[in-house]
Every structure is written in C-alpha cells, then in structure tokens.
Short mmCIF file of C-alpha atoms in Angstrom, two decimals:
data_model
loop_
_atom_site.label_atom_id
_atom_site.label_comp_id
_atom_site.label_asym_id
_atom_site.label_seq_id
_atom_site.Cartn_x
_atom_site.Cartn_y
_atom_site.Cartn_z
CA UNK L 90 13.32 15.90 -13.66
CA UNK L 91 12.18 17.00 -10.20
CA UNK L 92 9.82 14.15 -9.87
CA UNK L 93 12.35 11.59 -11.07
CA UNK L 94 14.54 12.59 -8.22
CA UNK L 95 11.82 12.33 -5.68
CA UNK L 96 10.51 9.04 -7.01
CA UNK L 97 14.30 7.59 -6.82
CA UNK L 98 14.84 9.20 -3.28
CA UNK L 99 11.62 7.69 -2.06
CA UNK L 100 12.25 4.37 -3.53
CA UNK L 101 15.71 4.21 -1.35
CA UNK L 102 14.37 5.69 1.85
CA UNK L 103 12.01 2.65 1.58
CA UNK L 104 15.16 -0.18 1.00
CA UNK L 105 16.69 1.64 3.88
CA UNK L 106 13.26 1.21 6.20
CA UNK L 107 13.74 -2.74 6.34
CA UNK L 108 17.08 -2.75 7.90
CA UNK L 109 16.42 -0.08 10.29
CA UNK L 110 13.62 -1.86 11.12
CA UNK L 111 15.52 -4.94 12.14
CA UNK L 112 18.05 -2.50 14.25
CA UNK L 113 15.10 -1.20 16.13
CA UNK L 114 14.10 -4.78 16.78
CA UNK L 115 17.18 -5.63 17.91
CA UNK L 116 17.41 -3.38 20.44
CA UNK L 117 13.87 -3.56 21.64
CA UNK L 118 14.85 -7.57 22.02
CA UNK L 119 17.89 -6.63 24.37
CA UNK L 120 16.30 -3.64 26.01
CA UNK L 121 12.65 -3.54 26.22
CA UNK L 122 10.55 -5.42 29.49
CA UNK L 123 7.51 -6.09 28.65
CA UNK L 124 4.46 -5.58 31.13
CA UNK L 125 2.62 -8.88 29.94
CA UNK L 126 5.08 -10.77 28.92
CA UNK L 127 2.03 -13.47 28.04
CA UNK L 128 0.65 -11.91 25.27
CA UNK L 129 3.58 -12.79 23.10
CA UNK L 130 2.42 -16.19 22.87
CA UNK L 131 -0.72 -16.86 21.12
CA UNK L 132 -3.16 -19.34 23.33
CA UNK L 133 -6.74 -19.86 22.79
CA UNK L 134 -7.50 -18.82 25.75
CA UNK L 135 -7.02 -14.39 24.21
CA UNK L 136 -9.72 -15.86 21.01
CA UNK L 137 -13.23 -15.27 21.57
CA UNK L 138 -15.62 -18.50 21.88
CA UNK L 139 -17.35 -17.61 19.07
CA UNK L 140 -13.56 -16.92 17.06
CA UNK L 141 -12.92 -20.42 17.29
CA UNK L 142 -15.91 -22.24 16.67
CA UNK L 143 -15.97 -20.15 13.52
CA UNK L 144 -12.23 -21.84 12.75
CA UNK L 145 -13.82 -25.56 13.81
CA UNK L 146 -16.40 -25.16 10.94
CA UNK L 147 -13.99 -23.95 8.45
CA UNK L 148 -10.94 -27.12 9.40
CA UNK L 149 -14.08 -29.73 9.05
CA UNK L 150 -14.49 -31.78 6.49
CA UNK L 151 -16.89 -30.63 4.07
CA UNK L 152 -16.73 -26.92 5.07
CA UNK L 153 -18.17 -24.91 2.32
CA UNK L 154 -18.69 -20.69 2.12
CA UNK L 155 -22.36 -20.40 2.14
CA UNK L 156 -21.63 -22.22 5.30
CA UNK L 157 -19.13 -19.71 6.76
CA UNK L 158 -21.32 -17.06 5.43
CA UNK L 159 -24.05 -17.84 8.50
CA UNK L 160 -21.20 -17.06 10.97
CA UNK L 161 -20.35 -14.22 10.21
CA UNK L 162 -21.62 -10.93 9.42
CA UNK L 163 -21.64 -9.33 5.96
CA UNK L 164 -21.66 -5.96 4.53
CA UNK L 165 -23.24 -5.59 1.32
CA UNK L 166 -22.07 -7.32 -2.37
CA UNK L 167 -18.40 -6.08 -1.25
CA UNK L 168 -16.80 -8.88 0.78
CA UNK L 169 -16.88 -7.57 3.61
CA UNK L 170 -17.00 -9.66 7.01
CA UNK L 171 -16.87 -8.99 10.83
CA UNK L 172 -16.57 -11.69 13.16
CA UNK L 173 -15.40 -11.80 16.55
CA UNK L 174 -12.08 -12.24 17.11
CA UNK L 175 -10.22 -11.62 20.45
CA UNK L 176 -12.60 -11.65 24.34
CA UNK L 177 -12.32 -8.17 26.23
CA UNK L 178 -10.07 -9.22 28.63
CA UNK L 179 -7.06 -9.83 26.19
CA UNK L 180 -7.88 -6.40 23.96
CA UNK L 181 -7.53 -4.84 27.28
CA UNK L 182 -4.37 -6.18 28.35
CA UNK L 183 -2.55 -6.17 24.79
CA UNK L 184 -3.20 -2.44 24.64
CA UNK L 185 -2.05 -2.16 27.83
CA UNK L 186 1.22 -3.41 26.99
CA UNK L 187 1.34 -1.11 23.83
CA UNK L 188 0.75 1.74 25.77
CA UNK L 189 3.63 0.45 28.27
CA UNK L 190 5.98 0.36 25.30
CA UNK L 191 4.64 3.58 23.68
CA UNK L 192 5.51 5.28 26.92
CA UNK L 193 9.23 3.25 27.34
CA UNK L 194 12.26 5.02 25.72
CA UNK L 195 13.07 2.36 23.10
CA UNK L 196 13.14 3.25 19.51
CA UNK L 197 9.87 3.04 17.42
CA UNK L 198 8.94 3.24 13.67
CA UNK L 199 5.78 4.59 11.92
CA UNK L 200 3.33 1.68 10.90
CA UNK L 201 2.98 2.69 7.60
CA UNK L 202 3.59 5.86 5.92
CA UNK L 203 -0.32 6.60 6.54
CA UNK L 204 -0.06 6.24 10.00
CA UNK L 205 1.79 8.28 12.65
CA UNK L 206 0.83 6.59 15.80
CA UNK L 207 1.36 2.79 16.86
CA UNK L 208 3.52 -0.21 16.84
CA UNK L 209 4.68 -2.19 13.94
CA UNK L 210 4.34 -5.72 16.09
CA UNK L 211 7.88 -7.05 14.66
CA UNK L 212 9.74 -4.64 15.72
CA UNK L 213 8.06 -6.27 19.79
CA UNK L 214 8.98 -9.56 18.62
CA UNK L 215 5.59 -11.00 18.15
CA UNK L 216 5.76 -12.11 14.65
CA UNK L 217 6.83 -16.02 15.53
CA UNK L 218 5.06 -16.66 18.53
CA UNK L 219 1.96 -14.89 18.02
CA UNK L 220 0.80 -13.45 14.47
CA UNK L 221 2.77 -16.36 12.48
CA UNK L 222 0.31 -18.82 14.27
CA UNK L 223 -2.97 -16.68 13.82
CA UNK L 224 -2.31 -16.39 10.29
CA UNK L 225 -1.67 -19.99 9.88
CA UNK L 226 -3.60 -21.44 12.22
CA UNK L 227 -6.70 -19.54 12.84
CA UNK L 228 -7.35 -16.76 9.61
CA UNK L 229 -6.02 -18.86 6.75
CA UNK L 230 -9.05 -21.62 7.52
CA UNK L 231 -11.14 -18.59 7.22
CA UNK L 232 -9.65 -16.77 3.95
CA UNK L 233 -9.22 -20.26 1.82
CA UNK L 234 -13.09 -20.17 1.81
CA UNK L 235 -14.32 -16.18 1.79
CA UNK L 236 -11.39 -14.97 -0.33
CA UNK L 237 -9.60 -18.37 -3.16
CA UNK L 238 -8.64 -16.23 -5.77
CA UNK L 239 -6.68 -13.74 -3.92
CA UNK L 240 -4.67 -16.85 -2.41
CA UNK L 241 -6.72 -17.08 0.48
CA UNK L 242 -5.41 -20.70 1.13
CA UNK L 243 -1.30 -19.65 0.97
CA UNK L 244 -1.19 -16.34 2.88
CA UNK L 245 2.57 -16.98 3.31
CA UNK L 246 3.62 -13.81 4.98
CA UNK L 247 2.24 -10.81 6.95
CA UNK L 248 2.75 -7.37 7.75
CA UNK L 249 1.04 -6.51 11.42
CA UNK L 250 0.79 -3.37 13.12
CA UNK L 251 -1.60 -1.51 15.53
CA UNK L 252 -2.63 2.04 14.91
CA UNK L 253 -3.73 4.43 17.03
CA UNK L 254 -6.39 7.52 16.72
CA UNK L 255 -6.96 10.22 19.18
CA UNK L 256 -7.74 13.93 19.40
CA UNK L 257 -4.14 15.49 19.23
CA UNK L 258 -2.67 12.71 17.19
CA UNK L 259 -3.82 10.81 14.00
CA UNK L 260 -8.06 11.42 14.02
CA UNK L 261 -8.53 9.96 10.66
CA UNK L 262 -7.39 7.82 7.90
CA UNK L 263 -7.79 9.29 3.99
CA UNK L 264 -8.59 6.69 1.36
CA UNK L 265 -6.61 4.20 0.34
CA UNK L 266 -6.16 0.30 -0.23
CA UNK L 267 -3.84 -1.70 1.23
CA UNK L 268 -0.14 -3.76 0.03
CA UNK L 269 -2.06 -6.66 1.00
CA UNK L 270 -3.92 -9.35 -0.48
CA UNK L 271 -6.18 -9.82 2.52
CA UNK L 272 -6.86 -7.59 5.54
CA UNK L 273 -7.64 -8.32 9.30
CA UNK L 274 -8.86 -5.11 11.16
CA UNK L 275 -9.60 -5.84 14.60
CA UNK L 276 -10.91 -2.77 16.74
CA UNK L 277 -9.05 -3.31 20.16
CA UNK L 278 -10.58 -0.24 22.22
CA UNK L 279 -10.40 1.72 24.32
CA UNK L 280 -13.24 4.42 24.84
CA UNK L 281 -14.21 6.16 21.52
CA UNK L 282 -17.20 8.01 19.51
CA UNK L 283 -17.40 7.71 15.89
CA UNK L 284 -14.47 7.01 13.55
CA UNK L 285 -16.53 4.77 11.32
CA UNK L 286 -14.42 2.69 8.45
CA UNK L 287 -15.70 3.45 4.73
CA UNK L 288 -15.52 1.32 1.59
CA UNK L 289 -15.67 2.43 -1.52
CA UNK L 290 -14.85 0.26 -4.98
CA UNK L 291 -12.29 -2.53 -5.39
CA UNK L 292 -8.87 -0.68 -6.62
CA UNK L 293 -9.06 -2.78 -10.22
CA UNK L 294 -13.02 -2.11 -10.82
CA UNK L 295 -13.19 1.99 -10.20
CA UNK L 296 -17.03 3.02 -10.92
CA UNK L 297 -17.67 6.53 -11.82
CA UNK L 298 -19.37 7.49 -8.90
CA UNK L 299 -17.93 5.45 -6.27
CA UNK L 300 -20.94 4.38 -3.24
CA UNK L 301 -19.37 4.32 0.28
CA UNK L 302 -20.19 2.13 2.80
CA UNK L 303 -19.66 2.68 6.42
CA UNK L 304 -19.50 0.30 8.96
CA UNK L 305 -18.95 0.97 12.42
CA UNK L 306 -15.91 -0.64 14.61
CA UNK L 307 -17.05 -3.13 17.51
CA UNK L 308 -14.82 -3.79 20.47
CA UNK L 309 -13.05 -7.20 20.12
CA UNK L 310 -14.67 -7.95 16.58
CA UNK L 311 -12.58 -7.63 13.39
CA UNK L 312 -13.34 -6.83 9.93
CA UNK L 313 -12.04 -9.02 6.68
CA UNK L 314 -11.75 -7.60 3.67
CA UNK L 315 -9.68 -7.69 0.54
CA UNK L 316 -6.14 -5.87 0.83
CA UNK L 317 -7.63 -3.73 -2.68
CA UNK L 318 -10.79 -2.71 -1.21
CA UNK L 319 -10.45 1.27 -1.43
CA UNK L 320 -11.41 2.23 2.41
CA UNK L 321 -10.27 5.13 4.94
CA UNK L 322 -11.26 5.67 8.56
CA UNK L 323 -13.53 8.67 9.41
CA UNK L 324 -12.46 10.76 12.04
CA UNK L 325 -13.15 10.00 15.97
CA UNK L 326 -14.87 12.63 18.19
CA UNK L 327 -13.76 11.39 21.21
CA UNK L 328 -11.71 9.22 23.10
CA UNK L 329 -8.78 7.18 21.71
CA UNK L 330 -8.78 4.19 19.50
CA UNK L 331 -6.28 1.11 19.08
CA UNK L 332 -7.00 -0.96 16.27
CA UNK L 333 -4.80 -4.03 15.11
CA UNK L 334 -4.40 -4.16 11.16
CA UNK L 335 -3.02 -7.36 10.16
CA UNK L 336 -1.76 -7.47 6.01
CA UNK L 337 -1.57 -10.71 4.89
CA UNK L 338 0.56 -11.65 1.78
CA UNK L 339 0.14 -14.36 -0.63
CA UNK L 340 3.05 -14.54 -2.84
CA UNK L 341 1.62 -17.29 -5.42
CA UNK L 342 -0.74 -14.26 -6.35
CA UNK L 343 1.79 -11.01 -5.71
CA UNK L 344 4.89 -12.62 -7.50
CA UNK L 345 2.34 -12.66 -10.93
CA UNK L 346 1.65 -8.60 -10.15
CA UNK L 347 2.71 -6.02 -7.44
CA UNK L 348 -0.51 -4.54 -6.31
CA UNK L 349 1.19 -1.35 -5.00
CA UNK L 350 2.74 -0.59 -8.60
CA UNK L 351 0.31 -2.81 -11.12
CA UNK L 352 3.26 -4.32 -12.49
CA UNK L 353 5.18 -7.72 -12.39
CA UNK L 354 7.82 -7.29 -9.52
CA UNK L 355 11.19 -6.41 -9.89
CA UNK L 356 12.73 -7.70 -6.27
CA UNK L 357 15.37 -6.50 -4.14
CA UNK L 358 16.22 -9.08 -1.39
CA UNK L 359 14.92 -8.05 2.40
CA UNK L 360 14.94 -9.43 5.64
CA UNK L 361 12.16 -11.20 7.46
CA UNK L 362 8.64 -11.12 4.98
CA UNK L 363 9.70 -7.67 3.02
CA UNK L 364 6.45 -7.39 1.19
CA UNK L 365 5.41 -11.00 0.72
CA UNK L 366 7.39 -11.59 -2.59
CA UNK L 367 9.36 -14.98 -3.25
CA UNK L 368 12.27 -14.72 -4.61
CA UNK L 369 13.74 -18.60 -6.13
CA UNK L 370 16.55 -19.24 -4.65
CA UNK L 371 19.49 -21.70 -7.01
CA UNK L 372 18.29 -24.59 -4.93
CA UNK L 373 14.52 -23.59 -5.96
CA UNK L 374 13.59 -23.21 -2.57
CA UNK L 375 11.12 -19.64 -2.63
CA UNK L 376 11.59 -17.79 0.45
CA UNK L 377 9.53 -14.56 1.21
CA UNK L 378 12.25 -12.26 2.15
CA UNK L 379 11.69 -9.35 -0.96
CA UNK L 380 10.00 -6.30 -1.80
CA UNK L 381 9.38 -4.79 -5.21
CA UNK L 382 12.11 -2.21 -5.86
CA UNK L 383 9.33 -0.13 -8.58
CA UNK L 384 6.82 1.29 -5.44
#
C-alpha cells in the first residue's frame, strides 16, 4: 500500500541520517575554526554556583530526593524541575559560537525532524569533551535521585542539540515527547517574549482531557523532565531564542522497550550512541552504537 511504501522509505532515510551525520562531522573536524575554541571543554568554571552545589548534595553520602527536592524548583505532581545550570557569561559566549558556525559555510543537519533551526552538537565535536562529562559527571548525580525507574542512575548515551526560534524561522514547537528517557532543556538566550513550554500527560498514562501546564523559560536555568512527558513550545513574539535540549538514553530501560515505537527493539548497528540501544556483542561486551530499525 501507499503507506507501506512511505513507512519503508522513511525508515531508510533515517539509517541513511547516521552516516551522513558522521560525514558532516568529519568535515566540520577538518574545516570548521571555531570562535571559542574553549567551550569545547567542559570546566566548572561555564556551571552556575548554585549548578554545582546542587551536584555536591546529590555525590554525598546519604543524599536522599526529598533532599534534592529543596534545591530545586518544581512544577506541579508532573516531575518537572528547573534548576540553574550554566552563569550568563558562558550562555552568551556558547551561542556566540553557534551563531559563528550557523553563519560559516560548513555543512549542517536538522536537529530533529521537529526542528529546522540549530546545531546537532556532534556534528561540532563536543560530544567527548563536553556533553559526555555533563551527563556523567554533573546530571546523572541529579537523575539517579529525581528520575530511578527510568534509569536515572545509567544514562549511558545522549543525543544533544540546540534549537533555535525566531520570527522568520521555527516560532513554535507542536506537541510531542521525546526518544529520550530523560530530558535537559536549558534556555540559553538571547532576547525573547513569550514562547512558554507546555506539559501535558505522560505518553503511557493519556487522560481524557489532558491539563497543560506552562512554565516559562529562564535565562541560564534548565528544565528536567522525563523524555515521555507530552510537551511543545508556544510560539515567541519577539526576539530569538537558543535553547540547548540534551536527550539522555538509558539503555538498561530502552533495550526492554523502544519508546518511539512501544515495542521491544529490533537493532540495526550505528555509529557513535545511535539511539541509546546496546547491542551484545560475541564477547558480551554491550556497546551503545544502535537504533531500532521499527520507528
């Protein structure tokens, strides 16, 4: 049928985006000079004060969740938490150096097929020295406690991007949940009205008449919530907005059931993360290099 064929040629235009994904990286690599070369390296020095005295009460010993809880701010029975994240200086000059690379000639891929405008952070090389370490090091503290059951204490892989909103490009973002387990939003500027996030019901526990919940974006602060947490971003009125979505993966909980197509996983192998799967290698060794062939 027509929607067979449409179904099979979407499932192979998304085996093809993984490789030319790592083309475009490898170019960018041999090609591309950044304007702050520094931010490619994660130091405490971009985390806010507050960021990292939050990750000190969640690495000592006894750390519990009603404990975390007074940190950070919640958002009604949904799991929903903002918390600072980055200072102002760094959000500043990290979307200055997206905007130098949005404006260089170098070859760039869509974040998601949502999203028309932004970076998939890869592709710039800053999976090993930056986001690899802020998953490990900073936000998995942070998820073992807020979020155990969706593998909050083995987010083994990520998907990061930054998206960007503005008047004559992408204003909005339509419902949806995310091929995550657990999401990081962090809004990075710059000037902007409105454009509120909205939550609506967890993707597994639909309600009849689904209550929204807006909360507004704050500069520097990020939101955490869990990857199947039906949301969408309203649109801006003004300005331009960068915001830095970080999905991260556990594949203890994924490998038991995709969350994209509700089913257990049928792999194809990938390069790099893929989409947080492990496939078992003969030697027994998993290694998150797959995505699930069915979505």
């Amino acid at each position: 049928s027509v929607v067979y064929l449409q179904i099979e040629a979407e499932v192979q235009r998304r085996k093809q985006l993984v490789h030319q994904s790592v083309e475009r990286r490898a170019i960018i690599s041999e090609c591309y000079k950044p304007k702050h070369p520094e931010v490619y390296t994660l130091q405490d020095s971009f985390l806010a004060p507050d960021f990292l005295e939050i990750v000190r009460y969640c690495t000592s010993p006894g750390a519990h969740l009603q404990g975390l809880l007074g940190y950070l701010e919640s958002f009604s029975d949904k799991r929903i938490y903002r918390l600072p994240v980055f200072t102002e200086e760094f959000c500043q000059t990290f979307v200055d150096e997206l905007e130098n690379f949005e404006q260089s000639d170098m070859p760039k891929g869509r974040p998601n097929t949502m999203n028309n405008y932004g970076v998939l952070l890869s592709e710039l090389g800053m999976d090993e020295g930056f986001l690899t370490p802020l998953r490990e090091q900073f936000l998995q503290p942070i998820t073992a406690l807020l979020y155990p059951e969706m593998g909050g204490s083995c987010l083994d892989s990520h998907r990061a991007f930054v998206v960007k909103y503005s008047l004559h490009e992408d204003l909005d973002l339509s419902s949806h949940y995310d091929n995550a387990e657990v999401t990081l939003n962090v809004s990075l500027g710059k000037d902007f009205t409105e454009g509120n996030l909205y939550f609506g019901d967890f993707y597994q526990d639909p309600s009849p008449v689904p209550k929204y919940l807006e909360v507004e974006h704050v500069g520097a602060q990020g939101l955490l919530h869990r990857g199947g947490q039906i949301h969408g971003a309203l649109p801006i009125g003004s300005g331009e907005r960068w915001n830095l979505i970080v999905w991260m993966r556990s594949s203890l909980i994924r490998n038991q059931l995709c969350p994209m197509c509700n089913s257990k996983p049928q792999l194809v192998e990938a390069e790099g993360f893929g989409d947080g799967f492990t496939g078992t290698l003969e030697e027994d060794v998993p290694e998150t290099v797959d995505v699930c062939a069915l979505w």
